[in-house]
Short mmCIF file of C-alpha atoms in Angstrom, two decimals:
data_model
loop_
_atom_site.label_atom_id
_atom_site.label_comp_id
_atom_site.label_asym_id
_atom_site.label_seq_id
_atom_site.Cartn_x
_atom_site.Cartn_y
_atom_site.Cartn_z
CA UNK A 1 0.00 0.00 0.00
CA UNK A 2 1.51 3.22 -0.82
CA UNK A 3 2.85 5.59 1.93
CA UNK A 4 1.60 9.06 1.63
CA UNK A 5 2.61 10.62 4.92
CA UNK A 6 1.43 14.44 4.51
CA UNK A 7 -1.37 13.66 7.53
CA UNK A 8 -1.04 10.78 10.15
CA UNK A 9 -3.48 10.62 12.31
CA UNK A 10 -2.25 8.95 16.17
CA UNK A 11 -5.37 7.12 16.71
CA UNK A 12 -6.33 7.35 20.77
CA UNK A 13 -9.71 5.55 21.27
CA UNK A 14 -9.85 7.49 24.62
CA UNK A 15 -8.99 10.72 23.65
CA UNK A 16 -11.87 10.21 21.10
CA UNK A 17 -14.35 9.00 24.10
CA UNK A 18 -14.46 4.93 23.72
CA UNK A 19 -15.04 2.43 20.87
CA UNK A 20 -17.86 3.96 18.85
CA UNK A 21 -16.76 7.48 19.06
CA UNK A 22 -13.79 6.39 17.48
CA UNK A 23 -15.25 4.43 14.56
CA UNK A 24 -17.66 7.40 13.89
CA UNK A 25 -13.93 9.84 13.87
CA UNK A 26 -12.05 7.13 11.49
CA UNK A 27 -15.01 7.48 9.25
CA UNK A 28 -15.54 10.98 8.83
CA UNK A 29 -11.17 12.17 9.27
CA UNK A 30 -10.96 8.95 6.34
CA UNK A 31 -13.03 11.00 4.12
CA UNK A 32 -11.63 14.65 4.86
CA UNK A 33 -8.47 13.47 4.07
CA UNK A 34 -6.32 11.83 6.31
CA UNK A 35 -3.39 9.90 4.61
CA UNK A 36 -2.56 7.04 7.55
CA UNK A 37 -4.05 6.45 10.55
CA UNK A 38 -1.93 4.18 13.62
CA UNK A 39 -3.68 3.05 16.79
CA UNK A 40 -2.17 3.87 19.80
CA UNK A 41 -4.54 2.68 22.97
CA UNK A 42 -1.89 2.37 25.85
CA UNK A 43 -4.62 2.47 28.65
CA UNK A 44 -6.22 -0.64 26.59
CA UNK A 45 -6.12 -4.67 26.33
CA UNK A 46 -4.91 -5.84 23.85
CA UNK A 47 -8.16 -7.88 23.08
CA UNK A 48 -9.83 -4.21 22.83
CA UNK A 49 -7.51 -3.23 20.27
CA UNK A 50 -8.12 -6.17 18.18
CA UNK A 51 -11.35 -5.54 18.08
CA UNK A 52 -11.61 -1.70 17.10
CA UNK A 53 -9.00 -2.70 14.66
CA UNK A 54 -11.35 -5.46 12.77
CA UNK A 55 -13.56 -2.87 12.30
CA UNK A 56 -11.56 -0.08 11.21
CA UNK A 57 -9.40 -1.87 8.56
CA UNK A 58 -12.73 -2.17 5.97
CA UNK A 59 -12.80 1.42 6.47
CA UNK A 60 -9.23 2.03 5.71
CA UNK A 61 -8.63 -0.56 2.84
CA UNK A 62 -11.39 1.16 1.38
CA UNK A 63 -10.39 4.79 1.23
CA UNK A 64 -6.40 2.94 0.66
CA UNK A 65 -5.16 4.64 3.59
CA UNK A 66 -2.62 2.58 5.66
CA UNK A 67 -3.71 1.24 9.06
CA UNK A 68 -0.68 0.96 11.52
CA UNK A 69 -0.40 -0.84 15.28
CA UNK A 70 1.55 1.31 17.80
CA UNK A 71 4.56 -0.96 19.37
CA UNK A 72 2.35 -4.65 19.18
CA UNK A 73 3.67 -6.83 16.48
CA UNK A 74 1.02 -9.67 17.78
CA UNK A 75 -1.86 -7.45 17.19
CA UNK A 76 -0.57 -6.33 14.36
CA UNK A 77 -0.10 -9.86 12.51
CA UNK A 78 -3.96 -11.19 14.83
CA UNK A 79 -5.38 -8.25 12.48
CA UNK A 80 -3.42 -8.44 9.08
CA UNK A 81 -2.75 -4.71 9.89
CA UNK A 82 -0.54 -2.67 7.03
CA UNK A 83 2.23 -2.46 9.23
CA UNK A 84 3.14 -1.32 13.03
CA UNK A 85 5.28 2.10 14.13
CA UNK A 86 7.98 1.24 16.98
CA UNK A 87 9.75 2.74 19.05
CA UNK A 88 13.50 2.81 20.64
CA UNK A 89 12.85 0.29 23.43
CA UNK A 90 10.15 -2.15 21.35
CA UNK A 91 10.94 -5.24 19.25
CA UNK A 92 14.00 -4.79 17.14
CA UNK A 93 13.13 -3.78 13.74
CA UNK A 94 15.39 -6.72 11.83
CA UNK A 95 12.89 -9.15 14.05
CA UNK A 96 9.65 -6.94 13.61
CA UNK A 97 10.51 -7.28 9.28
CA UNK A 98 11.01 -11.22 10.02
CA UNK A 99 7.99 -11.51 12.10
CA UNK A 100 5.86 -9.59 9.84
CA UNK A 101 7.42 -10.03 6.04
CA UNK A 102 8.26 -7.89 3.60
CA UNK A 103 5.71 -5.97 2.37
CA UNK A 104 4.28 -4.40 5.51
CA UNK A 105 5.46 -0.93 6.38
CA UNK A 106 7.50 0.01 9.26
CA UNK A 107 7.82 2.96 11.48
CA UNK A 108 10.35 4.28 14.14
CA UNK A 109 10.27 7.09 16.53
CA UNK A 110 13.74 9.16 16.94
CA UNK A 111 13.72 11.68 19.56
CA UNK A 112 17.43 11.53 19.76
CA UNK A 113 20.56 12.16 17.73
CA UNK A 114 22.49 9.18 18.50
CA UNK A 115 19.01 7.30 17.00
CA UNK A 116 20.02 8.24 13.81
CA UNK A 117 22.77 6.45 14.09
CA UNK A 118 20.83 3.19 14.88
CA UNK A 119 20.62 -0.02 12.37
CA UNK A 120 17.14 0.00 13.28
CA UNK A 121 16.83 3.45 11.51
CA UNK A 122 17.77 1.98 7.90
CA UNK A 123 15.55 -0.69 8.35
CA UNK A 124 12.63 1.33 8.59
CA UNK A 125 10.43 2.35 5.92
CA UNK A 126 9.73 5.66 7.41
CA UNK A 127 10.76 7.74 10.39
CA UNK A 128 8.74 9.61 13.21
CA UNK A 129 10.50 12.39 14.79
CA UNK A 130 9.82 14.18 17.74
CA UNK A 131 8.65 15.52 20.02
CA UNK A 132 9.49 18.37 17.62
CA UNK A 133 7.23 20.72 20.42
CA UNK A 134 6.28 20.00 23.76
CA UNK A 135 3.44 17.76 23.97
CA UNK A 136 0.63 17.05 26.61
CA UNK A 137 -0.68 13.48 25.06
CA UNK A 138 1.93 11.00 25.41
CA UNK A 139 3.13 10.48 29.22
CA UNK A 140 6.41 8.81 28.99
CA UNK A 141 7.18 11.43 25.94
CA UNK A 142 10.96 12.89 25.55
CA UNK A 143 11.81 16.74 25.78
CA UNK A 144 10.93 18.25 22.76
CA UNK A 145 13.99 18.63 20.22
CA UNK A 146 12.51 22.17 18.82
CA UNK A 147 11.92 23.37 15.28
CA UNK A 148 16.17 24.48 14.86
CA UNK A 149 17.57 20.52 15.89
CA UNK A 150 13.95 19.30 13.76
CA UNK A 151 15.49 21.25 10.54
CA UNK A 152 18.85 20.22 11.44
CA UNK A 153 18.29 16.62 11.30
CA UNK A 154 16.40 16.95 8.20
CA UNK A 155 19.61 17.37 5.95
CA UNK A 156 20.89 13.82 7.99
CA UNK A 157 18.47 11.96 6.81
CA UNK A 158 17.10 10.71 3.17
CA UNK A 159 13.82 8.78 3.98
CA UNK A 160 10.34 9.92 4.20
CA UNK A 161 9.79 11.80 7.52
CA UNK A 162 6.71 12.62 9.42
CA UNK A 163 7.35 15.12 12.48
CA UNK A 164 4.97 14.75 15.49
CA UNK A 165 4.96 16.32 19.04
CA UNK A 166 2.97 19.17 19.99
CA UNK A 167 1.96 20.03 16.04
CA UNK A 168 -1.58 21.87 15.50
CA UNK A 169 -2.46 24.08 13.02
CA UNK A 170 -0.16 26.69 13.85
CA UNK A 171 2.99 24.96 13.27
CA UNK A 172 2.45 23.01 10.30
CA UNK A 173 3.67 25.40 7.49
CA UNK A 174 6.91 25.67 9.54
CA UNK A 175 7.31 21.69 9.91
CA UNK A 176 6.57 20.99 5.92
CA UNK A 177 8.68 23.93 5.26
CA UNK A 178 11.74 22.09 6.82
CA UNK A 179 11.64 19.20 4.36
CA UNK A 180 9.28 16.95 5.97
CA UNK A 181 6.91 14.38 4.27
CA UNK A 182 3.92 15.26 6.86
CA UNK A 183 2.93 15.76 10.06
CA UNK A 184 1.63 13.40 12.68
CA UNK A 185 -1.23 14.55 15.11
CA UNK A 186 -3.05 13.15 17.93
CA UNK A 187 -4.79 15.75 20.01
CA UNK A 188 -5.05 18.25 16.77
CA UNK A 189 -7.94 15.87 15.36
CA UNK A 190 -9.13 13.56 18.37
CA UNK A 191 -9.82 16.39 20.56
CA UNK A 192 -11.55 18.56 18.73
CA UNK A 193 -15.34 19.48 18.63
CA UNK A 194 -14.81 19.05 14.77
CA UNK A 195 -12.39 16.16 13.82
CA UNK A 196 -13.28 16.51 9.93
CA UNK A 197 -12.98 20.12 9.48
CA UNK A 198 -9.87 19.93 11.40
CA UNK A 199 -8.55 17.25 8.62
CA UNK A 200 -9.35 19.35 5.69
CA UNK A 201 -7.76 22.35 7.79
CA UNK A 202 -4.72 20.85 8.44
CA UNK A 203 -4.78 19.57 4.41
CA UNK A 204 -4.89 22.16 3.64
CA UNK A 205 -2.29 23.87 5.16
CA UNK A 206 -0.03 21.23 4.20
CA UNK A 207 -0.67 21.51 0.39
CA UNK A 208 -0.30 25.53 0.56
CA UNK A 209 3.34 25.21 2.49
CA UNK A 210 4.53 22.62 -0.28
CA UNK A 211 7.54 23.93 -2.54
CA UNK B 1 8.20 -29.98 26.14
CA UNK B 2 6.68 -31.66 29.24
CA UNK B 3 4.57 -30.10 31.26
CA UNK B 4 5.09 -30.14 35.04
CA UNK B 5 2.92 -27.29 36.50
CA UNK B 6 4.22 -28.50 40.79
CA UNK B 7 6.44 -25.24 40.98
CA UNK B 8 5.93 -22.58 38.76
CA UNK B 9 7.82 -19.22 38.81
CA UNK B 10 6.61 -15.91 37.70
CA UNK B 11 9.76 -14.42 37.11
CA UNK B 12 8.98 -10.26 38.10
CA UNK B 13 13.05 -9.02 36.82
CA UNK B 14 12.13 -5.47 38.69
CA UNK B 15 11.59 -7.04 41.66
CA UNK B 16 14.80 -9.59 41.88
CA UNK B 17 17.17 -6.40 41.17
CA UNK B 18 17.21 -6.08 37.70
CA UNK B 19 18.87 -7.43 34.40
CA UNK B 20 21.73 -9.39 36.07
CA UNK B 21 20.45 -10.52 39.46
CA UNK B 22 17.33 -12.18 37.35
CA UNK B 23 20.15 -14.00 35.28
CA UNK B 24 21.85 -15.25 38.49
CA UNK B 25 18.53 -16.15 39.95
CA UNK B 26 17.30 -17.97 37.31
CA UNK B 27 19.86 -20.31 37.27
CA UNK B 28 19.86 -20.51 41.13
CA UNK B 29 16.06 -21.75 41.09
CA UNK B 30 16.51 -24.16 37.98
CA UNK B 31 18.90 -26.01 39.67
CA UNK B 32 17.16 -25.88 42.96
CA UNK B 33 13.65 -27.32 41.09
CA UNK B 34 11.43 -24.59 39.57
CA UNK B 35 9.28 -26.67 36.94
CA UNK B 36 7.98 -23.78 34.73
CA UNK B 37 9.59 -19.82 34.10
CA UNK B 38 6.96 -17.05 33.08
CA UNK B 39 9.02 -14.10 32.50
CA UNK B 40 6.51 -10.82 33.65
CA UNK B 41 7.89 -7.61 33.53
CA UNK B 42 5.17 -4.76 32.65
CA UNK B 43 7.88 -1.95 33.58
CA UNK B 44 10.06 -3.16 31.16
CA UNK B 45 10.01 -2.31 27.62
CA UNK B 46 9.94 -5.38 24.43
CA UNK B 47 13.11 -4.86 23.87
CA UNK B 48 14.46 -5.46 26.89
CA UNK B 49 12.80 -8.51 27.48
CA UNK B 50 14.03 -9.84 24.47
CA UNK B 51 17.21 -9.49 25.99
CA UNK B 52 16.49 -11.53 28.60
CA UNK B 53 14.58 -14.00 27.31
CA UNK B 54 17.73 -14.81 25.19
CA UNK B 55 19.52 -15.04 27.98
CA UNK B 56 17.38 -17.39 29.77
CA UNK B 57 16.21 -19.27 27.35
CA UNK B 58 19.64 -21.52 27.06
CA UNK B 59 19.14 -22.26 30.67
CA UNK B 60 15.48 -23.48 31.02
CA UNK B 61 16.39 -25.66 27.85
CA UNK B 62 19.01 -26.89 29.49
CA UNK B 63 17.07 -27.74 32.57
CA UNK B 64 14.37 -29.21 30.45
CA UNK B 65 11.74 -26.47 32.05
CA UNK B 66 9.62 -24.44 30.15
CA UNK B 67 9.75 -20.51 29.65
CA UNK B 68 6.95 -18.96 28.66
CA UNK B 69 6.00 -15.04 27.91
CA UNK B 70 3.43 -12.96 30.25
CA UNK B 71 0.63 -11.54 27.64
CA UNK B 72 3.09 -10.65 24.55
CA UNK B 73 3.07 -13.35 21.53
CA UNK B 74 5.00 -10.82 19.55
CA UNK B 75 8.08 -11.37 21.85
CA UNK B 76 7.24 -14.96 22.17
CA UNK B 77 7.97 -15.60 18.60
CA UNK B 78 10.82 -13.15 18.78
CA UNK B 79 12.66 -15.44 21.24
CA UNK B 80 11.23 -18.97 20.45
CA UNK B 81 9.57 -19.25 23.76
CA UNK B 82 7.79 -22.40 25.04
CA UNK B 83 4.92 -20.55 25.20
CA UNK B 84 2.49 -17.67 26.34
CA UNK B 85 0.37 -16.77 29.72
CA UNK B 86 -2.14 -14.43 29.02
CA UNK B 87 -5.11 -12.95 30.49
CA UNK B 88 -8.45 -12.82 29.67
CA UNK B 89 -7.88 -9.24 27.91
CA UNK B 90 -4.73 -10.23 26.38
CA UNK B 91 -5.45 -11.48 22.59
CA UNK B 92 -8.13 -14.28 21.75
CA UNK B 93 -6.54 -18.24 22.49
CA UNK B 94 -7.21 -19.30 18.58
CA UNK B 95 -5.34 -16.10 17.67
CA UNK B 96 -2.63 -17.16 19.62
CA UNK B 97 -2.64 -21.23 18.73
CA UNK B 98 -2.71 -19.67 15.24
CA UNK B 99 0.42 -17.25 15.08
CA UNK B 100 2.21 -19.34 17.64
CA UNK B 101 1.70 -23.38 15.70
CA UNK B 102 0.45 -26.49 17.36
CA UNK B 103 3.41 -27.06 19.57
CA UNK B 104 3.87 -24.31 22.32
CA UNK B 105 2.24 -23.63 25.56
CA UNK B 106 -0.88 -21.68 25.89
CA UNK B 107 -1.78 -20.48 29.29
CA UNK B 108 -4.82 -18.63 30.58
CA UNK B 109 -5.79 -16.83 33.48
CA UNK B 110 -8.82 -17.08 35.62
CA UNK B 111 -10.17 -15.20 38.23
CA UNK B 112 -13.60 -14.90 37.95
CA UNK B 113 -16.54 -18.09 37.64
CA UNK B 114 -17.67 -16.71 34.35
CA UNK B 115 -14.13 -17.30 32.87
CA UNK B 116 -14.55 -20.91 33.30
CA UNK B 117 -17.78 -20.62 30.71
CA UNK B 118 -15.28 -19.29 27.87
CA UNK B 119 -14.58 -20.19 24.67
CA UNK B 120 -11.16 -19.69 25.62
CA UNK B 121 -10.66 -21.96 28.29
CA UNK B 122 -11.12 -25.41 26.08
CA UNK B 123 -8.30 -24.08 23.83
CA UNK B 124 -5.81 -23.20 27.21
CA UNK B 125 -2.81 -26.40 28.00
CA UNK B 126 -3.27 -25.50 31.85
CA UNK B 127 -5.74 -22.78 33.48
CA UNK B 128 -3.62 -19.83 36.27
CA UNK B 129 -6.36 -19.67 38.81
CA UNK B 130 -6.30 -16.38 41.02
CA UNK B 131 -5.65 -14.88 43.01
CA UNK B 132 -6.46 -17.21 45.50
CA UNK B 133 -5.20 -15.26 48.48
CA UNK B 134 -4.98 -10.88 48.49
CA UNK B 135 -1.15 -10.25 46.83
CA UNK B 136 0.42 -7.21 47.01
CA UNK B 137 2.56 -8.19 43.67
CA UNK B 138 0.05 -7.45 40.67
CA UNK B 139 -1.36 -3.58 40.79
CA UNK B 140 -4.45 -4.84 38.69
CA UNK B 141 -5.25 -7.89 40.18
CA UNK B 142 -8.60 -9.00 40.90
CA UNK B 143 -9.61 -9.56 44.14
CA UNK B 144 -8.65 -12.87 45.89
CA UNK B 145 -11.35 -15.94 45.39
CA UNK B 146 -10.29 -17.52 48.43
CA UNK B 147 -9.98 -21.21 49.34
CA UNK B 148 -12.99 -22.30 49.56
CA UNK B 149 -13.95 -20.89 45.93
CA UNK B 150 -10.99 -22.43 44.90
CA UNK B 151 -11.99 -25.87 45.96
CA UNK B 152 -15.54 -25.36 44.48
CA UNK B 153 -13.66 -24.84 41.22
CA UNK B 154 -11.55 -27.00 41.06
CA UNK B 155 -14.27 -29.91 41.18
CA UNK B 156 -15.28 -28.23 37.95
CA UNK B 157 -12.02 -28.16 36.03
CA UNK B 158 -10.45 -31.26 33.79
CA UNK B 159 -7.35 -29.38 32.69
CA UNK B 160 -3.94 -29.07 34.90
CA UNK B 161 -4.48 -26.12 37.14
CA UNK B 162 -1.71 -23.66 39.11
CA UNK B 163 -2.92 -21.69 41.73
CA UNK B 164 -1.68 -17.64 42.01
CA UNK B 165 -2.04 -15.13 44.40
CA UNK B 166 -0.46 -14.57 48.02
CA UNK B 167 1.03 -18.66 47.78
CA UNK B 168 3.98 -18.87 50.00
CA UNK B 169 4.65 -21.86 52.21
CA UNK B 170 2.08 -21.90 54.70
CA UNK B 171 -0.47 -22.15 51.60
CA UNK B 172 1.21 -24.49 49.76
CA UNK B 173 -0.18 -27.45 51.20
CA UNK B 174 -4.18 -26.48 51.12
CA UNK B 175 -3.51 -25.43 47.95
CA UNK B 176 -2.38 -29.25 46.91
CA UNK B 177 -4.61 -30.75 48.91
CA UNK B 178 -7.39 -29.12 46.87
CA UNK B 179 -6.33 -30.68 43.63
CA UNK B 180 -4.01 -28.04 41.89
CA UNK B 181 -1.07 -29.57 39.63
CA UNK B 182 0.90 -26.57 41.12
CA UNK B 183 1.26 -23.24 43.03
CA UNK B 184 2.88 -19.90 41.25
CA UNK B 185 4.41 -17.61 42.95
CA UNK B 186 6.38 -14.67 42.29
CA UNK B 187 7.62 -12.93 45.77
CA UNK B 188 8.16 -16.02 47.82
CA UNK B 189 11.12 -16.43 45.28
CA UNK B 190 12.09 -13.35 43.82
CA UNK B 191 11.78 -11.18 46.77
CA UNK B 192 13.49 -13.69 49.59
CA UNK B 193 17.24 -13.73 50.94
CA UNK B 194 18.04 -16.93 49.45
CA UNK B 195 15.67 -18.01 46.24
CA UNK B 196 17.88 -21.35 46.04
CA UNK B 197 16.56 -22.50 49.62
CA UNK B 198 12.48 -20.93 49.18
CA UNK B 199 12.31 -23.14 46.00
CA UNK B 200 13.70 -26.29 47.87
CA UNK B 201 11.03 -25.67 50.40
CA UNK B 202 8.23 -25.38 48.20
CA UNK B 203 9.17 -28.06 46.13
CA UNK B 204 9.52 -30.40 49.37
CA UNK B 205 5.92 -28.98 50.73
CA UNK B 206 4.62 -29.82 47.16
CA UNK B 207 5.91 -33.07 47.33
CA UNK B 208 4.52 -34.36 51.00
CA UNK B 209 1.12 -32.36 50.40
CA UNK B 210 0.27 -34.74 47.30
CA UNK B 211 -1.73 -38.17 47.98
#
């Protein structure tokens, strides 16, 4: 399935308010526009996940936008997902590719220089970085690295990108500006009164700050 | 690999002082007659159990006892494991027979009298019944069933049973004497002065409490 990472959507069932909130905000962010969505329940069982994800993935095949499984390879290959996003201290990516073959994407979070560095990094089909701003949603998060290191690191590295950390409206232009393939959001859609007209904002921004 | 549920260790790495004293440990309480290792370690991230599991892994082979993965498949496969425990919120049993093959160790918890009723339980190689008595070990535990409750149970069961939950010596034997294959316990080894000589004393209270 092709990658288009210009707006990933951080799926968090809770932030959305439970199970069928969040299959009524997959529908309706699907059709404004979003271009992958990952789940990412970390206050949920894993038999929960499962479940939401059964139900989401007909939505997703069907408007071909890839369907990703924060750190859980297991759920990942229970559900047939597209692929899973991992970070630093999860499975090693060399096993993750082994575990889940070839043609399903993987992500990796750097919030870290040294990261870069990694094996894991050139094993991944696409990187996350951040936080690039300080960010309320994820508890265990690293200090933010700032939009300076964010545009710094940009001329390192030569595969797709999607920033996330801390990124609304407001800093959007600046983060496609610096090079990168897209912005991920959690908060900026799942927390809104408005989820869909926050998509097609957010779009929208991206395609104007384009070269 | 055989079976033999008599003295089964939940192996908690936080709690027996990290990465290296859990190495030393282990190899203390396979010699000294643990009959199963279930490596649980929710502070820990994948990675680093996959550390350890690699670690132990040539040691519970050699000692011809099984080692088997608290809730994650995904790092069962990753290591080769003997097998997983996992809850009743943890993925579906069929899910797990299918991405882990015919051959390994499924495990399932119980803890309520409804559990008993599920689909899951005909599919499970041996049932964790608990907690029996209030433990102070698992922050999410339900609460204890008691003894009595446990008997009832037990008269209801046809698969190999382990009791868990507050086991220590002066349980063991009630415990046995109600029909379980085995006790698990997780402080009355990893949290004692000398694991070697609390895992001869189980084993011996085991062994005189059975008819």
């Amino acid at each position: 399935m092709k990658l288009d990472l210009s707006l990933y959507l951080v799926l968090d069932p809770v932030m959305c308010g439970g199970f069928d909130a969040t299959i009524k905000l997959t529908q309706q962010v699907l059709d404004a526009g979003v271009t992958v969505i990952q789940l990412r329940a970390p206050q949920w069982k894993k038999r929960d996940w499962l479940r939401l994800s059964q139900q989401i993935l007909p939505m997703s095949r069907e408007a071909r936008v890839p369907f990703l499984i924060n750190d859980h390879i297991d759920i990942a290959l229970a559900c047939d997902a597209d692929g899973v996003h991992l970070g630093q201290g999860d499975l090693p990516l060399a096993m993750a590719r082994q575990l889940l073959g070839p043609d399903k994407i993987l992500g990796l979070s750097i919030s870290k220089a040294h990261h870069l560095q990694g094996d894991d990094c050139l094993l991944a089909d696409y990187l996350g970085i951040g936080p690039v701003f300080p960010t309320g949603t994820k508890q265990d998060a690293d200090p933010a690295i700032g939009l300076a290191t964010f545009r710094d690191w940009m001329t390192q590295i030569h595969q797709p990108v999607v920033a996330i950390g801390g990124i609304g409206a407001s800093e959007t232009s600046d983060i496609i500006r610096a090079g990168a393939d897209g912005i991920a959001v959690v908060s900026a859609i799942c927390a809104v009164a408005d989820p869909a007209l926050a998509t097609r904002t957010l779009g929208q921004l991206i395609h104007e700050a384009r070269p």
